[in-house]
Tab-separated table of C-alpha atoms in Angstrom:
chain	number	residue	atom	x	y	z
A	1	UNK	CA	92.098	126.939	75.058
A	2	UNK	CA	93.157	129.323	77.770
A	3	UNK	CA	90.413	130.492	80.110
A	4	UNK	CA	91.450	134.085	79.435
A	5	UNK	CA	90.866	133.617	75.678
A	6	UNK	CA	87.420	132.100	76.323
A	7	UNK	CA	86.526	135.067	78.548
A	8	UNK	CA	87.870	137.517	75.953
A	9	UNK	CA	85.786	135.919	73.191
A	10	UNK	CA	82.658	135.983	75.333
A	11	UNK	CA	83.287	139.653	76.200
A	12	UNK	CA	83.721	140.495	72.507
A	13	UNK	CA	80.387	138.803	71.733
A	14	UNK	CA	78.620	140.635	74.560
A	15	UNK	CA	80.148	144.003	73.684
A	16	UNK	CA	79.367	143.608	69.968
A	17	UNK	CA	75.713	142.809	70.673
A	18	UNK	CA	75.365	145.795	72.998
A	19	UNK	CA	77.040	148.194	70.567
A	20	UNK	CA	75.075	146.865	67.599
A	21	UNK	CA	71.777	147.410	69.403
A	22	UNK	CA	72.787	150.878	70.584
A	23	UNK	CA	73.974	152.084	67.181
A	24	UNK	CA	71.102	150.549	65.230
A	25	UNK	CA	68.748	152.586	67.434
A	26	UNK	CA	70.723	155.828	67.431
A	27	UNK	CA	72.856	156.125	64.290
A	28	UNK	CA	71.702	156.497	60.707
A	29	UNK	CA	75.315	156.066	59.569
A	30	UNK	CA	75.584	152.746	61.406
A	31	UNK	CA	72.265	151.567	59.945
A	32	UNK	CA	73.623	152.411	56.488
A	33	UNK	CA	76.786	150.447	57.254
A	34	UNK	CA	74.674	147.477	58.385
A	35	UNK	CA	72.765	147.577	55.085
A	36	UNK	CA	76.044	147.712	53.152
A	37	UNK	CA	77.339	144.749	55.171
A	38	UNK	CA	74.178	142.771	54.410
A	39	UNK	CA	74.510	143.490	50.686
A	40	UNK	CA	78.226	142.714	50.695
A	41	UNK	CA	77.848	139.305	52.305
A	42	UNK	CA	74.826	138.137	50.327
A	43	UNK	CA	75.249	135.243	47.910
A	44	UNK	CA	76.221	136.443	44.447
A	45	UNK	CA	79.177	135.237	42.353
A	46	UNK	CA	80.789	134.317	45.679
A	47	UNK	CA	78.778	132.653	48.395
A	48	UNK	CA	78.416	134.153	51.867
A	49	UNK	CA	80.598	131.292	53.137
A	50	UNK	CA	83.386	132.204	50.716
A	51	UNK	CA	83.147	135.886	51.616
A	52	UNK	CA	83.350	135.090	55.329
A	53	UNK	CA	86.498	133.053	54.685
A	54	UNK	CA	88.012	136.000	52.830
A	55	UNK	CA	87.062	138.320	55.683
A	56	UNK	CA	88.666	135.915	58.163
A	57	UNK	CA	91.980	136.168	56.325
A	58	UNK	CA	91.708	139.960	56.197
A	59	UNK	CA	90.925	140.004	59.928
A	60	UNK	CA	94.246	138.279	60.571
A	61	UNK	CA	96.158	140.841	58.511
A	62	UNK	CA	94.552	143.841	60.229
A	63	UNK	CA	94.664	142.163	63.677
A	64	UNK	CA	91.014	142.797	64.465
A	65	UNK	CA	90.041	140.329	67.194
A	66	UNK	CA	86.379	141.291	67.096
A	67	UNK	CA	86.437	140.772	63.310
A	68	UNK	CA	88.040	137.341	63.761
A	69	UNK	CA	85.328	136.299	66.203
A	70	UNK	CA	82.516	137.536	63.955
A	71	UNK	CA	83.757	136.225	60.614
A	72	UNK	CA	84.852	132.819	61.917
A	73	UNK	CA	81.423	132.386	63.528
A	74	UNK	CA	79.685	133.531	60.342
A	75	UNK	CA	81.833	131.178	58.256
A	76	UNK	CA	80.881	128.254	60.497
A	77	UNK	CA	77.201	129.250	60.440
A	78	UNK	CA	77.370	129.248	56.634
A	79	UNK	CA	78.869	125.785	56.302
A	80	UNK	CA	82.621	126.396	56.391
A	81	UNK	CA	84.654	123.511	57.707
A	82	UNK	CA	87.431	123.749	60.255
A	83	UNK	CA	89.958	123.077	57.472
A	84	UNK	CA	88.534	125.846	55.268
A	85	UNK	CA	88.770	128.317	58.146
A	86	UNK	CA	92.291	127.168	58.910
A	87	UNK	CA	93.269	127.762	55.277
A	88	UNK	CA	91.756	131.252	55.352
A	89	UNK	CA	93.825	131.951	58.488
A	90	UNK	CA	96.893	130.640	56.650
A	91	UNK	CA	96.233	133.033	53.762
A	92	UNK	CA	96.093	135.862	56.299
A	93	UNK	CA	99.405	134.713	57.795
A	94	UNK	CA	101.035	134.648	54.364
A	95	UNK	CA	99.680	138.069	53.433
A	96	UNK	CA	100.570	139.642	56.774
A	97	UNK	CA	103.929	138.003	57.417
A	98	UNK	CA	105.359	137.503	60.895
A	99	UNK	CA	103.018	139.921	62.723
A	100	UNK	CA	100.030	138.001	61.346
A	101	UNK	CA	101.164	134.884	63.228
A	102	UNK	CA	100.336	136.789	66.427
A	103	UNK	CA	96.813	137.494	65.170
A	104	UNK	CA	96.493	133.873	64.115
A	105	UNK	CA	96.957	132.792	67.731
A	106	UNK	CA	93.738	134.527	68.718
A	107	UNK	CA	91.956	133.234	65.609
A	108	UNK	CA	92.962	129.713	66.704
A	109	UNK	CA	91.273	130.310	70.067
A	110	UNK	CA	88.108	131.586	68.373
A	111	UNK	CA	88.018	128.563	66.078
A	112	UNK	CA	88.502	126.216	69.041
A	113	UNK	CA	85.784	128.094	70.979
A	114	UNK	CA	83.205	127.487	68.252
A	115	UNK	CA	84.330	123.943	67.441
A	116	UNK	CA	83.986	123.042	71.135
A	117	UNK	CA	80.513	124.621	71.259
A	118	UNK	CA	79.372	122.392	68.383
A	119	UNK	CA	80.227	119.210	70.287
């Protein structure tokens, strides 16, 4: 993994935590969104793991690097394997076509970042 990707991932994590804390304290709309997110990703007919894999594929299609970092990490934390995450990235590539392969490059770095941290 390139050092610049590692630094980018770590900056995304830091920035997300800062923004989350700020908005939870100051924004009723954000707190409502956080509640919706919690309800959305709770285990129901689909498990949280499955939903995080779906969100990973969507993150590729919309090219949201912060989303890729978050949903890949959440997928791992909820028991997803490297191969399952790779397949969810592949679904995103298929759904997004050529431009999604660019997003998939960053997703690869995020996956490597978390796989390395587990060793």
